[in-house]
mmCIF file with all atom_site columns, C-alpha atoms and ligand atoms in Angstrom:
data_model
loop_
_atom_site.group_PDB
_atom_site.id
_atom_site.type_symbol
_atom_site.label_atom_id
_atom_site.label_alt_id
_atom_site.label_comp_id
_atom_site.label_asym_id
_atom_site.label_entity_id
_atom_site.label_seq_id
_atom_site.pdbx_PDB_ins_code
_atom_site.Cartn_x
_atom_site.Cartn_y
_atom_site.Cartn_z
_atom_site.occupancy
_atom_site.B_iso_or_equiv
_atom_site.pdbx_formal_charge
_atom_site.auth_seq_id
_atom_site.auth_comp_id
_atom_site.auth_asym_id
_atom_site.auth_atom_id
_atom_site.pdbx_PDB_model_num
ATOM   1   C CA  . UNK H 1 1   ? -28.900 -47.799 89.085  1.00 92.00 ? 258 UNK H CA  1
ATOM   2   C CA  . UNK H 1 2   ? -26.531 -48.801 91.868  1.00 96.00 ? 259 UNK H CA  1
ATOM   3   C CA  . UNK H 1 3   ? -26.470 -52.576 92.122  1.00 97.00 ? 260 UNK H CA  1
ATOM   4   C CA  . UNK H 1 4   ? -24.560 -54.996 94.335  1.00 98.00 ? 261 UNK H CA  1
ATOM   5   C CA  . UNK H 1 5   ? -23.916 -58.526 93.088  1.00 98.00 ? 262 UNK H CA  1
ATOM   6   C CA  . UNK H 1 6   ? -23.467 -61.097 95.842  1.00 97.00 ? 263 UNK H CA  1
ATOM   7   C CA  . UNK H 1 7   ? -22.500 -64.726 95.497  1.00 97.00 ? 264 UNK H CA  1
ATOM   8   C CA  . UNK H 1 8   ? -19.891 -67.340 96.367  1.00 96.00 ? 265 UNK H CA  1
ATOM   9   C CA  . UNK H 1 9   ? -16.582 -67.542 94.523  1.00 93.00 ? 266 UNK H CA  1
ATOM   10  C CA  . UNK H 1 10  ? -16.894 -69.088 91.085  1.00 92.00 ? 267 UNK H CA  1
ATOM   11  C CA  . UNK H 1 11  ? -20.623 -68.388 90.740  1.00 95.00 ? 268 UNK H CA  1
ATOM   12  C CA  . UNK H 1 12  ? -20.095 -66.150 87.706  1.00 93.00 ? 269 UNK H CA  1
ATOM   13  C CA  . UNK H 1 13  ? -20.400 -62.652 89.188  1.00 94.00 ? 270 UNK H CA  1
ATOM   14  C CA  . UNK H 1 14  ? -17.705 -61.235 86.891  1.00 93.00 ? 271 UNK H CA  1
ATOM   15  C CA  . UNK H 1 15  ? -19.196 -62.709 83.708  1.00 94.00 ? 272 UNK H CA  1
ATOM   16  C CA  . UNK H 1 16  ? -22.700 -61.531 84.559  1.00 97.00 ? 273 UNK H CA  1
ATOM   17  C CA  . UNK H 1 17  ? -21.516 -58.080 85.692  1.00 96.00 ? 274 UNK H CA  1
ATOM   18  C CA  . UNK H 1 18  ? -19.739 -57.505 82.387  1.00 95.00 ? 275 UNK H CA  1
ATOM   19  C CA  . UNK H 1 19  ? -22.948 -58.258 80.487  1.00 96.00 ? 276 UNK H CA  1
ATOM   20  C CA  . UNK H 1 20  ? -25.117 -56.235 82.847  1.00 96.00 ? 277 UNK H CA  1
ATOM   21  C CA  . UNK H 1 21  ? -22.735 -53.261 82.657  1.00 95.00 ? 278 UNK H CA  1
ATOM   22  C CA  . UNK H 1 22  ? -22.968 -53.273 78.852  1.00 94.00 ? 279 UNK H CA  1
ATOM   23  C CA  . UNK H 1 23  ? -26.761 -53.496 78.995  1.00 93.00 ? 280 UNK H CA  1
ATOM   24  C CA  . UNK H 1 24  ? -27.249 -50.851 81.692  1.00 94.00 ? 281 UNK H CA  1
ATOM   25  C CA  . UNK H 1 25  ? -24.364 -48.656 80.461  1.00 94.00 ? 282 UNK H CA  1
ATOM   26  C CA  . UNK H 1 26  ? -22.871 -48.226 83.898  1.00 96.00 ? 283 UNK H CA  1
ATOM   27  C CA  . UNK H 1 27  ? -19.332 -49.051 85.062  1.00 97.00 ? 284 UNK H CA  1
ATOM   28  C CA  . UNK H 1 28  ? -18.479 -52.468 86.474  1.00 96.00 ? 285 UNK H CA  1
ATOM   29  C CA  . UNK H 1 29  ? -16.529 -52.045 89.697  1.00 97.00 ? 286 UNK H CA  1
ATOM   30  C CA  . UNK H 1 30  ? -14.705 -55.196 90.723  1.00 97.00 ? 287 UNK H CA  1
ATOM   31  C CA  . UNK H 1 31  ? -12.635 -54.730 93.868  1.00 97.00 ? 288 UNK H CA  1
ATOM   32  C CA  . UNK H 1 32  ? -10.853 -58.011 93.071  1.00 95.00 ? 289 UNK H CA  1
ATOM   33  C CA  . UNK H 1 33  ? -9.780  -56.644 89.643  1.00 96.00 ? 290 UNK H CA  1
ATOM   34  C CA  . UNK H 1 34  ? -8.672  -53.346 91.213  1.00 97.00 ? 291 UNK H CA  1
ATOM   35  C CA  . UNK H 1 35  ? -6.589  -55.129 93.838  1.00 97.00 ? 292 UNK H CA  1
ATOM   36  C CA  . UNK H 1 36  ? -5.040  -57.498 91.275  1.00 95.00 ? 293 UNK H CA  1
ATOM   37  C CA  . UNK H 1 37  ? -4.153  -54.488 89.132  1.00 96.00 ? 294 UNK H CA  1
ATOM   38  C CA  . UNK H 1 38  ? -2.443  -52.839 92.120  1.00 97.00 ? 295 UNK H CA  1
ATOM   39  C CA  . UNK H 1 39  ? -0.423  -56.029 92.668  1.00 97.00 ? 296 UNK H CA  1
ATOM   40  C CA  . UNK H 1 40  ? 0.532   -56.201 88.997  1.00 96.00 ? 297 UNK H CA  1
ATOM   41  C CA  . UNK H 1 41  ? 1.656   -52.557 89.033  1.00 97.00 ? 298 UNK H CA  1
ATOM   42  C CA  . UNK H 1 42  ? 3.574   -53.190 92.275  1.00 96.00 ? 299 UNK H CA  1
ATOM   43  C CA  . UNK H 1 43  ? 2.049   -50.157 94.040  1.00 96.00 ? 300 UNK H CA  1
ATOM   44  C CA  . UNK H 1 44  ? 2.239   -49.770 97.857  1.00 95.00 ? 301 UNK H CA  1
ATOM   45  C CA  . UNK H 1 45  ? -1.401  -50.963 97.994  1.00 95.00 ? 302 UNK H CA  1
ATOM   46  C CA  . UNK H 1 46  ? -0.516  -53.982 95.855  1.00 97.00 ? 303 UNK H CA  1
ATOM   47  C CA  . UNK H 1 47  ? 2.370   -54.896 98.141  1.00 96.00 ? 304 UNK H CA  1
ATOM   48  C CA  . UNK H 1 48  ? 0.099   -54.522 101.189 1.00 95.00 ? 305 UNK H CA  1
ATOM   49  C CA  . UNK H 1 49  ? -2.593  -56.894 99.904  1.00 96.00 ? 306 UNK H CA  1
ATOM   50  C CA  . UNK H 1 50  ? -0.674  -59.452 97.810  1.00 96.00 ? 307 UNK H CA  1
ATOM   51  C CA  . UNK H 1 51  ? -0.164  -61.994 100.557 1.00 94.00 ? 308 UNK H CA  1
ATOM   52  C CA  . UNK H 1 52  ? -3.745  -61.856 101.845 1.00 94.00 ? 309 UNK H CA  1
ATOM   53  C CA  . UNK H 1 53  ? -5.111  -62.364 98.331  1.00 93.00 ? 310 UNK H CA  1
ATOM   54  C CA  . UNK H 1 54  ? -2.749  -65.261 97.646  1.00 90.00 ? 311 UNK H CA  1
ATOM   55  C CA  . UNK H 1 55  ? -4.023  -66.909 100.839 1.00 89.00 ? 312 UNK H CA  1
ATOM   56  C CA  . UNK H 1 56  ? -7.671  -66.371 99.874  1.00 88.00 ? 313 UNK H CA  1
ATOM   57  C CA  . UNK H 1 57  ? -8.240  -64.075 102.897 1.00 92.00 ? 314 UNK H CA  1
ATOM   58  C CA  . UNK H 1 58  ? -10.117 -60.787 102.869 1.00 96.00 ? 315 UNK H CA  1
ATOM   59  C CA  . UNK H 1 59  ? -8.291  -57.488 102.561 1.00 97.00 ? 316 UNK H CA  1
ATOM   60  C CA  . UNK H 1 60  ? -9.076  -55.086 105.494 1.00 98.00 ? 317 UNK H CA  1
ATOM   61  C CA  . UNK H 1 61  ? -12.397 -53.257 105.207 1.00 98.00 ? 318 UNK H CA  1
ATOM   62  C CA  . UNK H 1 62  ? -10.762 -49.819 105.458 1.00 97.00 ? 319 UNK H CA  1
ATOM   63  C CA  . UNK H 1 63  ? -8.485  -50.573 102.469 1.00 97.00 ? 320 UNK H CA  1
ATOM   64  C CA  . UNK H 1 64  ? -11.384 -51.721 100.297 1.00 98.00 ? 321 UNK H CA  1
ATOM   65  C CA  . UNK H 1 65  ? -13.659 -48.871 101.364 1.00 98.00 ? 322 UNK H CA  1
ATOM   66  C CA  . UNK H 1 66  ? -10.938 -46.351 100.488 1.00 97.00 ? 323 UNK H CA  1
ATOM   67  C CA  . UNK H 1 67  ? -10.504 -47.646 96.935  1.00 97.00 ? 324 UNK H CA  1
ATOM   68  C CA  . UNK H 1 68  ? -14.269 -47.822 96.393  1.00 97.00 ? 325 UNK H CA  1
ATOM   69  C CA  . UNK H 1 69  ? -14.745 -44.283 97.753  1.00 97.00 ? 326 UNK H CA  1
ATOM   70  C CA  . UNK H 1 70  ? -12.118 -43.001 95.333  1.00 96.00 ? 327 UNK H CA  1
ATOM   71  C CA  . UNK H 1 71  ? -13.666 -44.889 92.406  1.00 96.00 ? 328 UNK H CA  1
ATOM   72  C CA  . UNK H 1 72  ? -17.179 -43.626 93.187  1.00 96.00 ? 329 UNK H CA  1
ATOM   73  C CA  . UNK H 1 73  ? -15.983 -40.034 92.922  1.00 93.00 ? 330 UNK H CA  1
ATOM   74  C CA  . UNK H 1 74  ? -15.230 -40.457 89.222  1.00 95.00 ? 331 UNK H CA  1
ATOM   75  C CA  . UNK H 1 75  ? -17.868 -38.926 86.955  1.00 94.00 ? 332 UNK H CA  1
ATOM   76  C CA  . UNK H 1 76  ? -18.717 -42.179 85.145  1.00 95.00 ? 333 UNK H CA  1
ATOM   77  C CA  . UNK H 1 77  ? -20.353 -43.425 88.375  1.00 94.00 ? 334 UNK H CA  1
ATOM   78  C CA  . UNK H 1 78  ? -22.753 -40.503 88.515  1.00 91.00 ? 335 UNK H CA  1
ATOM   79  C CA  . UNK H 1 79  ? -25.774 -42.459 87.320  1.00 90.00 ? 336 UNK H CA  1
ATOM   80  C CA  . UNK H 1 80  ? -24.913 -45.802 88.807  1.00 95.00 ? 337 UNK H CA  1
ATOM   81  C CA  . UNK H 1 81  ? -22.534 -48.733 88.803  1.00 96.00 ? 338 UNK H CA  1
ATOM   82  C CA  . UNK H 1 82  ? -22.343 -52.440 89.462  1.00 97.00 ? 339 UNK H CA  1
ATOM   83  C CA  . UNK H 1 83  ? -20.394 -53.682 92.458  1.00 98.00 ? 340 UNK H CA  1
ATOM   84  C CA  . UNK H 1 84  ? -18.791 -57.065 91.896  1.00 97.00 ? 341 UNK H CA  1
ATOM   85  C CA  . UNK H 1 85  ? -17.173 -58.745 94.908  1.00 96.00 ? 342 UNK H CA  1
ATOM   86  C CA  . UNK H 1 86  ? -17.987 -55.776 97.123  1.00 98.00 ? 343 UNK H CA  1
ATOM   87  C CA  . UNK H 1 87  ? -19.255 -55.478 99.812  1.00 98.00 ? 344 UNK H CA  1
ATOM   88  C CA  . UNK H 1 88  ? -17.984 -58.671 101.405 1.00 98.00 ? 345 UNK H CA  1
ATOM   89  C CA  . UNK H 1 89  ? -18.552 -57.874 105.085 1.00 98.00 ? 346 UNK H CA  1
ATOM   90  C CA  . UNK H 1 90  ? -21.209 -56.131 107.127 1.00 98.00 ? 347 UNK H CA  1
ATOM   91  C CA  . UNK H 1 91  ? -18.794 -53.256 107.798 1.00 98.00 ? 348 UNK H CA  1
ATOM   92  C CA  . UNK H 1 92  ? -18.285 -52.832 104.034 1.00 98.00 ? 349 UNK H CA  1
ATOM   93  C CA  . UNK H 1 93  ? -22.054 -52.894 103.397 1.00 98.00 ? 350 UNK H CA  1
ATOM   94  C CA  . UNK H 1 94  ? -22.575 -50.202 106.029 1.00 97.00 ? 351 UNK H CA  1
ATOM   95  C CA  . UNK H 1 95  ? -19.627 -48.268 104.597 1.00 98.00 ? 352 UNK H CA  1
ATOM   96  C CA  . UNK H 1 96  ? -21.168 -48.431 101.121 1.00 98.00 ? 353 UNK H CA  1
ATOM   97  C CA  . UNK H 1 97  ? -24.487 -47.145 102.471 1.00 97.00 ? 354 UNK H CA  1
ATOM   98  C CA  . UNK H 1 98  ? -22.631 -44.193 103.986 1.00 96.00 ? 355 UNK H CA  1
ATOM   99  C CA  . UNK H 1 99  ? -20.679 -43.486 100.773 1.00 96.00 ? 356 UNK H CA  1
ATOM   100 C CA  . UNK H 1 100 ? -23.842 -43.492 98.670  1.00 96.00 ? 357 UNK H CA  1
ATOM   101 C CA  . UNK H 1 101 ? -25.811 -41.450 101.216 1.00 94.00 ? 358 UNK H CA  1
ATOM   102 C CA  . UNK H 1 102 ? -23.069 -38.832 101.109 1.00 91.00 ? 359 UNK H CA  1
ATOM   103 C CA  . UNK H 1 103 ? -23.780 -38.461 97.392  1.00 87.00 ? 360 UNK H CA  1
ATOM   104 C CA  . UNK H 1 104 ? -27.576 -38.600 97.958  1.00 85.00 ? 361 UNK H CA  1
ATOM   105 C CA  . UNK H 1 105 ? -27.841 -41.835 96.007  1.00 89.00 ? 362 UNK H CA  1
ATOM   106 C CA  . UNK H 1 106 ? -29.532 -44.912 97.408  1.00 90.00 ? 363 UNK H CA  1
ATOM   107 C CA  . UNK H 1 107 ? -28.606 -48.477 96.545  1.00 96.00 ? 364 UNK H CA  1
ATOM   108 C CA  . UNK H 1 108 ? -31.272 -49.801 94.169  1.00 95.00 ? 365 UNK H CA  1
ATOM   109 C CA  . UNK H 1 109 ? -30.798 -53.541 94.264  1.00 97.00 ? 366 UNK H CA  1
ATOM   110 C CA  . UNK H 1 110 ? -28.738 -56.424 95.653  1.00 98.00 ? 367 UNK H CA  1
ATOM   111 C CA  . UNK H 1 111 ? -28.751 -59.507 93.449  1.00 98.00 ? 368 UNK H CA  1
ATOM   112 C CA  . UNK H 1 112 ? -27.679 -62.752 95.085  1.00 98.00 ? 369 UNK H CA  1
ATOM   113 C CA  . UNK H 1 113 ? -26.393 -65.350 92.632  1.00 98.00 ? 370 UNK H CA  1
ATOM   114 C CA  . UNK H 1 114 ? -26.978 -68.698 94.295  1.00 97.00 ? 371 UNK H CA  1
ATOM   115 C CA  . UNK H 1 115 ? -25.012 -71.804 93.365  1.00 95.00 ? 372 UNK H CA  1
ATOM   116 C CA  . UNK H 1 116 ? -24.055 -75.236 94.572  1.00 95.00 ? 373 UNK H CA  1
ATOM   117 C CA  . UNK H 1 117 ? -20.744 -75.203 96.501  1.00 93.00 ? 374 UNK H CA  1
ATOM   118 C CA  . UNK H 1 118 ? -19.426 -78.480 95.131  1.00 92.00 ? 375 UNK H CA  1
ATOM   119 C CA  . UNK H 1 119 ? -20.196 -77.601 91.490  1.00 93.00 ? 376 UNK H CA  1
ATOM   120 C CA  . UNK H 1 120 ? -18.633 -74.160 91.977  1.00 94.00 ? 377 UNK H CA  1
ATOM   121 C CA  . UNK H 1 121 ? -15.438 -75.628 93.445  1.00 90.00 ? 378 UNK H CA  1
ATOM   122 C CA  . UNK H 1 122 ? -15.079 -77.895 90.405  1.00 89.00 ? 379 UNK H CA  1
ATOM   123 C CA  . UNK H 1 123 ? -15.710 -74.917 88.110  1.00 85.00 ? 380 UNK H CA  1
ATOM   124 C CA  . UNK H 1 124 ? -13.012 -72.881 89.862  1.00 87.00 ? 381 UNK H CA  1
ATOM   125 C CA  . UNK H 1 125 ? -10.471 -75.661 89.709  1.00 86.00 ? 382 UNK H CA  1
ATOM   126 C CA  . UNK H 1 126 ? -10.996 -75.855 85.946  1.00 84.00 ? 383 UNK H CA  1
ATOM   127 C CA  . UNK H 1 127 ? -10.685 -72.050 85.685  1.00 79.00 ? 384 UNK H CA  1
ATOM   128 C CA  . UNK H 1 128 ? -7.488  -72.145 87.767  1.00 79.00 ? 385 UNK H CA  1
ATOM   129 C CA  . UNK H 1 129 ? -5.822  -74.215 85.100  1.00 76.00 ? 386 UNK H CA  1
ATOM   130 C CA  . UNK H 1 130 ? -6.933  -71.835 82.325  1.00 80.00 ? 387 UNK H CA  1
ATOM   131 C CA  . UNK H 1 131 ? -6.233  -68.481 84.021  1.00 76.00 ? 388 UNK H CA  1
ATOM   132 C CA  . UNK H 1 132 ? -3.372  -69.411 86.303  1.00 73.00 ? 389 UNK H CA  1
ATOM   133 C CA  . UNK H 1 133 ? -4.763  -67.281 89.156  1.00 69.00 ? 390 UNK H CA  1
ATOM   134 C CA  . UNK H 1 134 ? -2.522  -67.415 92.243  1.00 68.00 ? 391 UNK H CA  1
ATOM   135 C CA  . UNK H 1 135 ? -5.568  -67.640 94.523  1.00 72.00 ? 392 UNK H CA  1
ATOM   136 C CA  . UNK H 1 136 ? -7.216  -70.554 92.679  1.00 77.00 ? 393 UNK H CA  1
ATOM   137 C CA  . UNK H 1 137 ? -5.487  -73.494 94.354  1.00 84.00 ? 394 UNK H CA  1
ATOM   138 C CA  . UNK H 1 138 ? -7.651  -76.166 96.023  1.00 86.00 ? 395 UNK H CA  1
ATOM   139 C CA  . UNK H 1 139 ? -6.681  -74.858 99.486  1.00 87.00 ? 396 UNK H CA  1
ATOM   140 C CA  . UNK H 1 140 ? -7.431  -71.195 98.762  1.00 88.00 ? 397 UNK H CA  1
ATOM   141 C CA  . UNK H 1 141 ? -10.625 -72.051 96.913  1.00 90.00 ? 398 UNK H CA  1
ATOM   142 C CA  . UNK H 1 142 ? -11.862 -73.860 100.028 1.00 90.00 ? 399 UNK H CA  1
ATOM   143 C CA  . UNK H 1 143 ? -10.742 -70.920 102.188 1.00 91.00 ? 400 UNK H CA  1
ATOM   144 C CA  . UNK H 1 144 ? -12.552 -68.386 99.975  1.00 92.00 ? 401 UNK H CA  1
ATOM   145 C CA  . UNK H 1 145 ? -15.732 -70.505 100.097 1.00 94.00 ? 402 UNK H CA  1
ATOM   146 C CA  . UNK H 1 146 ? -15.503 -70.747 103.911 1.00 95.00 ? 403 UNK H CA  1
ATOM   147 C CA  . UNK H 1 147 ? -14.981 -66.998 104.211 1.00 96.00 ? 404 UNK H CA  1
ATOM   148 C CA  . UNK H 1 148 ? -17.908 -66.333 101.873 1.00 97.00 ? 405 UNK H CA  1
ATOM   149 C CA  . UNK H 1 149 ? -20.302 -68.335 104.038 1.00 97.00 ? 406 UNK H CA  1
ATOM   150 C CA  . UNK H 1 150 ? -18.996 -66.871 107.278 1.00 97.00 ? 407 UNK H CA  1
ATOM   151 C CA  . UNK H 1 151 ? -18.485 -63.210 106.378 1.00 97.00 ? 408 UNK H CA  1
ATOM   152 C CA  . UNK H 1 152 ? -20.328 -62.363 103.168 1.00 98.00 ? 409 UNK H CA  1
ATOM   153 C CA  . UNK H 1 153 ? -23.461 -64.526 103.214 1.00 97.00 ? 410 UNK H CA  1
ATOM   154 C CA  . UNK H 1 154 ? -24.883 -62.576 106.215 1.00 97.00 ? 411 UNK H CA  1
ATOM   155 C CA  . UNK H 1 155 ? -25.256 -59.681 103.755 1.00 98.00 ? 412 UNK H CA  1
ATOM   156 C CA  . UNK H 1 156 ? -28.105 -61.599 102.124 1.00 98.00 ? 413 UNK H CA  1
ATOM   157 C CA  . UNK H 1 157 ? -30.136 -61.042 105.306 1.00 97.00 ? 414 UNK H CA  1
ATOM   158 C CA  . UNK H 1 158 ? -28.875 -57.452 105.560 1.00 98.00 ? 415 UNK H CA  1
ATOM   159 C CA  . UNK H 1 159 ? -30.212 -56.580 102.104 1.00 98.00 ? 416 UNK H CA  1
ATOM   160 C CA  . UNK H 1 160 ? -33.385 -58.623 102.591 1.00 97.00 ? 417 UNK H CA  1
ATOM   161 C CA  . UNK H 1 161 ? -34.136 -56.507 105.670 1.00 94.00 ? 418 UNK H CA  1
ATOM   162 C CA  . UNK H 1 162 ? -33.803 -53.396 103.521 1.00 90.00 ? 419 UNK H CA  1
ATOM   163 C CA  . UNK H 1 163 ? -36.102 -54.918 100.849 1.00 92.00 ? 420 UNK H CA  1
ATOM   164 C CA  . UNK H 1 164 ? -33.330 -54.690 98.258  1.00 96.00 ? 421 UNK H CA  1
ATOM   165 C CA  . UNK H 1 165 ? -32.574 -58.381 97.794  1.00 97.00 ? 422 UNK H CA  1
ATOM   166 C CA  . UNK H 1 166 ? -33.401 -60.509 94.756  1.00 97.00 ? 423 UNK H CA  1
ATOM   167 C CA  . UNK H 1 167 ? -32.069 -64.055 94.512  1.00 98.00 ? 424 UNK H CA  1
ATOM   168 C CA  . UNK H 1 168 ? -31.249 -65.632 91.154  1.00 98.00 ? 425 UNK H CA  1
ATOM   169 C CA  . UNK H 1 169 ? -30.421 -69.293 90.503  1.00 97.00 ? 426 UNK H CA  1
ATOM   170 C CA  . UNK H 1 170 ? -26.922 -69.158 89.016  1.00 96.00 ? 427 UNK H CA  1
ATOM   171 C CA  . UNK H 1 171 ? -26.647 -72.790 87.992  1.00 95.00 ? 428 UNK H CA  1
ATOM   172 C CA  . UNK H 1 172 ? -26.984 -72.969 84.213  1.00 94.00 ? 429 UNK H CA  1
ATOM   173 C CA  . UNK H 1 173 ? -25.290 -71.521 81.182  1.00 95.00 ? 430 UNK H CA  1
ATOM   174 C CA  . UNK H 1 174 ? -24.184 -67.850 81.291  1.00 96.00 ? 431 UNK H CA  1
ATOM   175 C CA  . UNK H 1 175 ? -27.035 -67.065 78.843  1.00 97.00 ? 432 UNK H CA  1
ATOM   176 C CA  . UNK H 1 176 ? -29.647 -68.730 81.051  1.00 98.00 ? 433 UNK H CA  1
ATOM   177 C CA  . UNK H 1 177 ? -28.421 -66.909 84.139  1.00 98.00 ? 434 UNK H CA  1
ATOM   178 C CA  . UNK H 1 178 ? -28.309 -63.595 82.282  1.00 98.00 ? 435 UNK H CA  1
ATOM   179 C CA  . UNK H 1 179 ? -31.928 -64.113 81.162  1.00 98.00 ? 436 UNK H CA  1
ATOM   180 C CA  . UNK H 1 180 ? -32.962 -64.589 84.802  1.00 98.00 ? 437 UNK H CA  1
ATOM   181 C CA  . UNK H 1 181 ? -31.077 -61.452 85.827  1.00 98.00 ? 438 UNK H CA  1
ATOM   182 C CA  . UNK H 1 182 ? -32.683 -59.515 82.974  1.00 97.00 ? 439 UNK H CA  1
ATOM   183 C CA  . UNK H 1 183 ? -36.131 -60.371 84.353  1.00 97.00 ? 440 UNK H CA  1
ATOM   184 C CA  . UNK H 1 184 ? -35.128 -58.938 87.741  1.00 96.00 ? 441 UNK H CA  1
ATOM   185 C CA  . UNK H 1 185 ? -33.743 -55.783 86.094  1.00 95.00 ? 442 UNK H CA  1
ATOM   186 C CA  . UNK H 1 186 ? -36.909 -55.285 84.067  1.00 93.00 ? 443 UNK H CA  1
ATOM   187 C CA  . UNK H 1 187 ? -39.062 -55.661 87.198  1.00 91.00 ? 444 UNK H CA  1
ATOM   188 C CA  . UNK H 1 188 ? -36.834 -53.182 89.024  1.00 87.00 ? 445 UNK H CA  1
ATOM   189 C CA  . UNK H 1 189 ? -37.127 -50.636 86.220  1.00 82.00 ? 446 UNK H CA  1
ATOM   190 C CA  . UNK H 1 190 ? -40.909 -51.034 86.126  1.00 84.00 ? 447 UNK H CA  1
ATOM   191 C CA  . UNK H 1 191 ? -41.304 -50.606 89.883  1.00 80.00 ? 448 UNK H CA  1
ATOM   192 C CA  . UNK H 1 192 ? -38.928 -47.601 89.835  1.00 74.00 ? 449 UNK H CA  1
ATOM   193 C CA  . UNK H 1 193 ? -41.020 -46.003 87.087  1.00 70.00 ? 450 UNK H CA  1
ATOM   194 C CA  . UNK H 1 194 ? -44.216 -46.510 89.158  1.00 68.00 ? 451 UNK H CA  1
ATOM   195 C CA  . UNK H 1 195 ? -42.690 -45.033 92.267  1.00 61.00 ? 452 UNK H CA  1
ATOM   196 C CA  . UNK H 1 196 ? -41.796 -41.686 90.617  1.00 53.00 ? 453 UNK H CA  1
HETATM 197 P P1  . AMP P 2 .   ? -12.462 -61.619 93.606  1.00 95.39 ? 658 AMP P P1  1
HETATM 198 O O1  . AMP P 2 .   ? -11.818 -61.409 92.281  1.00 95.39 ? 658 AMP P O1  1
HETATM 199 O O2  . AMP P 2 .   ? -13.654 -60.727 93.849  1.00 95.39 ? 658 AMP P O2  1
HETATM 200 O O3  . AMP P 2 .   ? -12.740 -63.057 93.911  1.00 95.39 ? 658 AMP P O3  1
HETATM 201 O O4  . AMP P 2 .   ? -11.390 -61.149 94.708  1.00 95.39 ? 658 AMP P O4  1
HETATM 202 C C1  . AMP P 2 .   ? -10.138 -61.771 94.813  1.00 95.39 ? 658 AMP P C1  1
HETATM 203 C C2  . AMP P 2 .   ? -9.547  -61.518 96.201  1.00 95.39 ? 658 AMP P C2  1
HETATM 204 O O5  . AMP P 2 .   ? -9.388  -60.114 96.417  1.00 95.39 ? 658 AMP P O5  1
HETATM 205 C C3  . AMP P 2 .   ? -10.414 -61.985 97.361  1.00 95.39 ? 658 AMP P C3  1
HETATM 206 O O6  . AMP P 2 .   ? -10.244 -63.361 97.660  1.00 95.39 ? 658 AMP P O6  1
HETATM 207 C C4  . AMP P 2 .   ? -9.916  -61.093 98.486  1.00 95.39 ? 658 AMP P C4  1
HETATM 208 O O7  . AMP P 2 .   ? -8.647  -61.539 98.943  1.00 95.39 ? 658 AMP P O7  1
HETATM 209 C C5  . AMP P 2 .   ? -9.696  -59.771 97.759  1.00 95.39 ? 658 AMP P C5  1
HETATM 210 N N1  . AMP P 2 .   ? -10.910 -58.945 97.744  1.00 95.39 ? 658 AMP P N1  1
HETATM 211 C C6  . AMP P 2 .   ? -11.634 -58.575 96.647  1.00 95.39 ? 658 AMP P C6  1
HETATM 212 N N2  . AMP P 2 .   ? -12.678 -57.822 96.996  1.00 95.39 ? 658 AMP P N2  1
HETATM 213 C C7  . AMP P 2 .   ? -12.632 -57.716 98.347  1.00 95.39 ? 658 AMP P C7  1
HETATM 214 C C8  . AMP P 2 .   ? -13.468 -57.082 99.318  1.00 95.39 ? 658 AMP P C8  1
HETATM 215 N N3  . AMP P 2 .   ? -14.572 -56.417 98.961  1.00 95.39 ? 658 AMP P N3  1
HETATM 216 N N4  . AMP P 2 .   ? -13.116 -57.186 100.624 1.00 95.39 ? 658 AMP P N4  1
HETATM 217 C C9  . AMP P 2 .   ? -12.005 -57.841 101.011 1.00 95.39 ? 658 AMP P C9  1
HETATM 218 N N5  . AMP P 2 .   ? -11.179 -58.492 100.157 1.00 95.39 ? 658 AMP P N5  1
HETATM 219 C C10 . AMP P 2 .   ? -11.497 -58.425 98.825  1.00 95.39 ? 658 AMP P C10 1
#
């Protein structure tokens, strides 16, 4: 299954994706992790994106689409993968549709994790202290939240139009949220089995 996970910063996409990837046995593709790795390794890509990431801004669509296209070519993605933090703009969502269509694979599902902005900001500020992420300062957290609502949230309507969207309440413990996601995955598997 090819699944997109949408949701504001701090909502727990990474945590849930790791669990879902283990359960579904598909790779977890986090563009944020890939970009951070490029920065850590001081590659030309890393040098290009470091400042934007530190400011909480989005990296250009073409850059992100290139790294996703390259990743999707690897054989472990043959049967599916989970996209975490991608797509983040309409252009990226359309780009993903094109990439998958080229491989004759449709997107199966877009799961929106919905949370309360204020609670998420508090959660991220706590995480900032633990993980020491350069883009987890109060200013960049606010900027990332603003950008999510302006540029990424419209994707909820995009996927709803394509009948791919399922919304999950992401306020609760990681176990509770994972249980809710598991229900959605089970329903998806059942409906896929009926449509064969
Ligand atoms: P994340 O770990 O997903 O929160 O991503 C951290 C940062 O990487 C974001 O704030 C952006 O600066 C950048 N980034 C990650 N994924 C994308 C994407 N799909 N499009 C643009 N920028 C991205």
